[in-house]
PDB file of C-alpha atoms in Angstrom:
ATOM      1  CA  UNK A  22       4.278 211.005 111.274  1.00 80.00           C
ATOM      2  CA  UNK A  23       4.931 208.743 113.949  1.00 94.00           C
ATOM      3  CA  UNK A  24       1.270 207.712 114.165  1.00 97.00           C
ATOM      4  CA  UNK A  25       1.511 207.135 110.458  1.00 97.00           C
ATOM      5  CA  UNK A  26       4.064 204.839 110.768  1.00 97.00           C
ATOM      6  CA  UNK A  27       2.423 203.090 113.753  1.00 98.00           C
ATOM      7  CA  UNK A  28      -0.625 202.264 111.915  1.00 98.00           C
ATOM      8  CA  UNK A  29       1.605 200.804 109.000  1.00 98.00           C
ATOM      9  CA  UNK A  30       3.354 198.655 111.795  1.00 98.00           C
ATOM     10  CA  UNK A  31      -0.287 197.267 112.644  1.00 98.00           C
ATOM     11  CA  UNK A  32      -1.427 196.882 109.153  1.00 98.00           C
ATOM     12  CA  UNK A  33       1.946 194.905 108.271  1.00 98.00           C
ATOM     13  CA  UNK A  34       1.304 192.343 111.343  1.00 98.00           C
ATOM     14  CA  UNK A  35      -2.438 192.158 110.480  1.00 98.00           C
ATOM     15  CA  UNK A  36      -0.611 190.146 107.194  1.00 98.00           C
ATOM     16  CA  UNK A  37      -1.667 186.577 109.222  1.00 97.00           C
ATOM     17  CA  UNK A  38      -5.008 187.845 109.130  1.00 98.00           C
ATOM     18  CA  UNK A  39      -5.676 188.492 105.714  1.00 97.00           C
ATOM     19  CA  UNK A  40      -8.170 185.985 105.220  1.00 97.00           C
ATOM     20  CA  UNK A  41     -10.051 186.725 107.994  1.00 98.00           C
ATOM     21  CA  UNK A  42     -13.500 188.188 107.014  1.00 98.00           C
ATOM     22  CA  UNK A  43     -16.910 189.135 108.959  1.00 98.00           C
ATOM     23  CA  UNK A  44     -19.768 189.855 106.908  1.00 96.00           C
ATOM     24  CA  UNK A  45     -21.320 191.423 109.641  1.00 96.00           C
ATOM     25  CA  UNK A  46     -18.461 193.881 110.071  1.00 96.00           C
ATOM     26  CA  UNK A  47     -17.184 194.308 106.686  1.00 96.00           C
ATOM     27  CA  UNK A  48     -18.348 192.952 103.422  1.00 95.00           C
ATOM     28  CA  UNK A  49     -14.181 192.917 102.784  1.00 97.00           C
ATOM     29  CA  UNK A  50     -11.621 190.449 104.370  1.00 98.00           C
ATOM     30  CA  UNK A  51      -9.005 192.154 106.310  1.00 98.00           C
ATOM     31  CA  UNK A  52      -6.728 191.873 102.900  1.00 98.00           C
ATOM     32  CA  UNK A  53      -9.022 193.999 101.122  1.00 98.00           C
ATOM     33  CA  UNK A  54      -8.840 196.909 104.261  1.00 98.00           C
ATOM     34  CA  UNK A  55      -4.925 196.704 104.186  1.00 98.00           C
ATOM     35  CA  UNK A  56      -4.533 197.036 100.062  1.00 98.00           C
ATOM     36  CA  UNK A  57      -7.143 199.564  99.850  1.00 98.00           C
ATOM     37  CA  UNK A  58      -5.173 201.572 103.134  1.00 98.00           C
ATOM     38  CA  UNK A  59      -1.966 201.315 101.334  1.00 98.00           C
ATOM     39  CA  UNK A  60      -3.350 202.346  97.784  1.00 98.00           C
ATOM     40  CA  UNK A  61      -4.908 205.608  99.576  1.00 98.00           C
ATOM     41  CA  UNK A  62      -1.678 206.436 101.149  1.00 98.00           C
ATOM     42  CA  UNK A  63       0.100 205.870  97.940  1.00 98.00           C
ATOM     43  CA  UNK A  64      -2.203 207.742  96.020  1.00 98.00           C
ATOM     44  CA  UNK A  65      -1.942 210.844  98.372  1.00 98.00           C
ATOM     45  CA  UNK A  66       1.649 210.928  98.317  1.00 98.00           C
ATOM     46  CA  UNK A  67       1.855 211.183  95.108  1.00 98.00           C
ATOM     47  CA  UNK A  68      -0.388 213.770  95.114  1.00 98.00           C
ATOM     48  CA  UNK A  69       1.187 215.879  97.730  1.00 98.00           C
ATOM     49  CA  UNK A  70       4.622 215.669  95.626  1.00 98.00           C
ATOM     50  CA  UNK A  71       3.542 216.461  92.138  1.00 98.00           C
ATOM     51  CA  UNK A  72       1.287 219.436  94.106  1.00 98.00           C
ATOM     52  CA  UNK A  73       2.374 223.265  93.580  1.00 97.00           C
ATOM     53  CA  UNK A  74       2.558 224.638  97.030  1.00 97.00           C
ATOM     54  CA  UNK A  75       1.608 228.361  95.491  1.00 97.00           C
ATOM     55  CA  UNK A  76      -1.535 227.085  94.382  1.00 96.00           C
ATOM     56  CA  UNK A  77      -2.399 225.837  97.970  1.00 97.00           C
ATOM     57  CA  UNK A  78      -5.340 227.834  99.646  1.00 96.00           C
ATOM     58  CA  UNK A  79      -7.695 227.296 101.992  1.00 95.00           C
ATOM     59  CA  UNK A  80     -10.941 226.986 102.094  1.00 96.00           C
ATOM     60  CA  UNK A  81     -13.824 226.840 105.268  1.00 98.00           C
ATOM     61  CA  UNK A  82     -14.698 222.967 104.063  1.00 98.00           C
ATOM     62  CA  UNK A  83     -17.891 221.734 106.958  1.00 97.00           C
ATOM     63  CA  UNK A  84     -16.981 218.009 106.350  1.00 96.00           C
ATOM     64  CA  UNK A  85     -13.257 218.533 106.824  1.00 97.00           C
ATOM     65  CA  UNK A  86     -13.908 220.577 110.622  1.00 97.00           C
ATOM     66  CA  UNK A  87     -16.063 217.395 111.865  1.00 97.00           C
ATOM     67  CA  UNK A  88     -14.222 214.786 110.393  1.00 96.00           C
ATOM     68  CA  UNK A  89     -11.185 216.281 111.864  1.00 98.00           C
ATOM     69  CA  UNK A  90     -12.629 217.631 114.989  1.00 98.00           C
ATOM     70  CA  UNK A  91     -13.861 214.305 115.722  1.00 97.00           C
ATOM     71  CA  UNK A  92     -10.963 212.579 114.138  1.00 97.00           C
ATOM     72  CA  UNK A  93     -13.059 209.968 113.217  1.00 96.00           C
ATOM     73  CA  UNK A  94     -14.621 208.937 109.885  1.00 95.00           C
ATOM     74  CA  UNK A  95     -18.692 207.418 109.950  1.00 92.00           C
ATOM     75  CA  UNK A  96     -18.510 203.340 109.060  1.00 92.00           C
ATOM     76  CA  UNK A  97     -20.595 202.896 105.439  1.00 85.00           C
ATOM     77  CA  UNK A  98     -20.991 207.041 104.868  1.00 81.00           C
ATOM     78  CA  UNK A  99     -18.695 207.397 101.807  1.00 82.00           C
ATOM     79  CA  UNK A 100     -17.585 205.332  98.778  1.00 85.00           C
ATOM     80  CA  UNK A 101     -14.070 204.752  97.663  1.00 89.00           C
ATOM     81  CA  UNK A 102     -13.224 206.295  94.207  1.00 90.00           C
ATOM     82  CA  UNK A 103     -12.139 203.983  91.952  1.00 93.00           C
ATOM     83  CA  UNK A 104      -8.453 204.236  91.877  1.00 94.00           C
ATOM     84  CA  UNK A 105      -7.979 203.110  95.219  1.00 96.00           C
ATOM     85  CA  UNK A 106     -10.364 199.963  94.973  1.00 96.00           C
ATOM     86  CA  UNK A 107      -8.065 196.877  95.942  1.00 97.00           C
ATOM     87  CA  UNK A 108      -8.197 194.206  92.695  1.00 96.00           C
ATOM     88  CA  UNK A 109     -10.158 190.751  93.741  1.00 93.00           C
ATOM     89  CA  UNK A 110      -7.352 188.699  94.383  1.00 95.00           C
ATOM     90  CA  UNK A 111      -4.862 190.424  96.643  1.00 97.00           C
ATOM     91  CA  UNK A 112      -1.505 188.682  97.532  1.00 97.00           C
ATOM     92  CA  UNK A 113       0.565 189.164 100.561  1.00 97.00           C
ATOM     93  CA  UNK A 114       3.696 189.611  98.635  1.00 98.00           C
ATOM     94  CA  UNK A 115       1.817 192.641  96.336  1.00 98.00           C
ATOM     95  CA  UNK A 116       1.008 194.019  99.897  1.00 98.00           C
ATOM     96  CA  UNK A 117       4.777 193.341 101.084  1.00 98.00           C
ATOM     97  CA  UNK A 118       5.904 195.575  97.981  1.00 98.00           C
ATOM     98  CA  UNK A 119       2.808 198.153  98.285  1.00 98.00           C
ATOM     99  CA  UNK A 120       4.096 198.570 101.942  1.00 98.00           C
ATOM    100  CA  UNK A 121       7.734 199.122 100.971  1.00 98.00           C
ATOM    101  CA  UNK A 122       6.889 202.034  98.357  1.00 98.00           C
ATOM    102  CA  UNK A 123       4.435 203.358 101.048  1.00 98.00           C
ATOM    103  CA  UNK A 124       7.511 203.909 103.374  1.00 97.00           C
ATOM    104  CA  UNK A 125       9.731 205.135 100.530  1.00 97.00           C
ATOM    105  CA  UNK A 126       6.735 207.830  99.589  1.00 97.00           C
ATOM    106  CA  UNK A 127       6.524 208.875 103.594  1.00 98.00           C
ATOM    107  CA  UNK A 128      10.475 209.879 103.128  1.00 97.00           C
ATOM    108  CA  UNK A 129       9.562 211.508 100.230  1.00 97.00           C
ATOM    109  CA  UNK A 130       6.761 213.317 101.723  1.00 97.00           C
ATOM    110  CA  UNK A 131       8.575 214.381 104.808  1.00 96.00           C
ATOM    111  CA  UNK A 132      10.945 216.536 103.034  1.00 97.00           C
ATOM    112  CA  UNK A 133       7.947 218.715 101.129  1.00 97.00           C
ATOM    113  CA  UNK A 134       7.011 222.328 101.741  1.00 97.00           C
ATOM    114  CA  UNK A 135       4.356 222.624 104.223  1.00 97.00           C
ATOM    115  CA  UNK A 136       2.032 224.044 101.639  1.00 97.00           C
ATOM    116  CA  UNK A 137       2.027 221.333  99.228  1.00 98.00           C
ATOM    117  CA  UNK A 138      -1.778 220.292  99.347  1.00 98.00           C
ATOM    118  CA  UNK A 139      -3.960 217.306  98.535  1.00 98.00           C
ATOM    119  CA  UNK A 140      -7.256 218.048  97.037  1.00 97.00           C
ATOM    120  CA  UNK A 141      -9.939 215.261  98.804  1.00 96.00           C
ATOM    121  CA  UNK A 142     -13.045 215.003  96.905  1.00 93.00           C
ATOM    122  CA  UNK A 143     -14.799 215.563  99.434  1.00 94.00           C
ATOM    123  CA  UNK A 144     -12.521 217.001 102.332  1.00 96.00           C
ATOM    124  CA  UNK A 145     -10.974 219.861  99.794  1.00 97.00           C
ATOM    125  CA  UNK A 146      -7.733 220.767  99.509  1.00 97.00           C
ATOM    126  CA  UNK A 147      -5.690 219.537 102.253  1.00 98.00           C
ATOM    127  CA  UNK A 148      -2.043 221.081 103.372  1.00 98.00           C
ATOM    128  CA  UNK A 149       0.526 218.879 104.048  1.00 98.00           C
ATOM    129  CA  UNK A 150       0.370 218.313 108.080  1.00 98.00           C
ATOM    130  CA  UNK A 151      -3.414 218.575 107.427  1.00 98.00           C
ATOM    131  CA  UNK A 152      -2.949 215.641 104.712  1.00 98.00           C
ATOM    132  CA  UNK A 153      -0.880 213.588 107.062  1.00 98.00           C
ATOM    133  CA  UNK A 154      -3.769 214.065 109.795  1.00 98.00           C
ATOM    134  CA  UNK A 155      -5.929 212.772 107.007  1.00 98.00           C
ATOM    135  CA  UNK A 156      -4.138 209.878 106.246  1.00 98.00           C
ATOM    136  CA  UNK A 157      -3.778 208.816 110.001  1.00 98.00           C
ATOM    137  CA  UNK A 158      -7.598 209.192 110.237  1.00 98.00           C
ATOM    138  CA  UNK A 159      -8.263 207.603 107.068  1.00 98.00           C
ATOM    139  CA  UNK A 160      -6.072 204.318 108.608  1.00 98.00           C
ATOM    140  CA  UNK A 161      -7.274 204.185 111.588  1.00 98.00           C
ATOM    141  CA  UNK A 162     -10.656 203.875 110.213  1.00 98.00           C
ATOM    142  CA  UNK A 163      -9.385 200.421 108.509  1.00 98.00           C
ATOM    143  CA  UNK A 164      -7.334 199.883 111.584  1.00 98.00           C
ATOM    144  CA  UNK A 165     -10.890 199.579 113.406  1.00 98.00           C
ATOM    145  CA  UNK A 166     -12.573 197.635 111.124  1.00 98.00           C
ATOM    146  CA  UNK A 167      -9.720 195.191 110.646  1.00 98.00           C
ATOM    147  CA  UNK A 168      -9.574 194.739 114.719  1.00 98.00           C
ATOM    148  CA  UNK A 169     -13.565 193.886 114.527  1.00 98.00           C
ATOM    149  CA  UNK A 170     -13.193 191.709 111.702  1.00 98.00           C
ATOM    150  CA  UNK A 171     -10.325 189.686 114.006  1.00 98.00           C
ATOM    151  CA  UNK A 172     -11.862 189.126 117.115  1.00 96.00           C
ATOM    152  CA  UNK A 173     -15.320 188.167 115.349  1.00 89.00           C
TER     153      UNK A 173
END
């Protein structure tokens, strides 16, 4: 998970950016990329831990072998499902405490069996190293955005 945890370094110190936005980038300021990042990872966690690894099984899933092959998701391809929608007015100290359950949830998540799955609407059900992966993917994509929002 060191990746993980590298990404959540950036997305911390992109805090002084929050404001920032670049319609021609992102219809979202760079607050809106971090809260909706940390709200996916949260999500997924929680996920993985109330999971039943014996239920785990996988599946050939087309999306999941580019996405991951490529390790890389397509800017404006997919929609975020509700739940991890950042509200309107997002407040550096509600990211400062999202942040600090994110890294409680990562412990957490560490210690799981390896079969302990998250089902992705789209990707199917993910195993845990496989979820990670997802997750790191999944941030990076932000992480991009966010950088092209910046230097705009």
């Amino acid at each position: 998970m060191p990746l993980l945890q590298k990404e959540l370094s950036f997305l911390e110190k992109s805090f002084d950016n929050s404001d920032k936005l670049a319609a021609s980038i992102s219809s979202n300021n760079v607050s809106w990329h971090i809260d909706h990042c940390l709200k996916v990872i949260t999500k997924v966690c929680s996920s993985l831990i109330s999971s039943n690894a014996s239920e785990y099984k996988w599946k050939f899933n087309k999306w999941r072998f580019v996405i991951f092959l490529k390790g890389s998701i397509p800017r404006g391809k997919a929609k975020s499902p509700k739940q991890v929608l950042p509200p309107e007015n997002i407040k550096i100290k509600d990211l400062k405490i999202q942040l600090k359950e994110v890294k409680l949830l990562l412990k957490t998540v560490e210690q799981l069996p390896l079969k302990n799955y998250f089902n992705h609407h789209i990707l199917g059900k993910l195993h845990l190293k496989k979820t990670i992966r997802f997750l790191e993917i999944h941030t990076n994509h932000h992480i991009k955005i966010i950088k092209d929002i910046v230097k705009n």
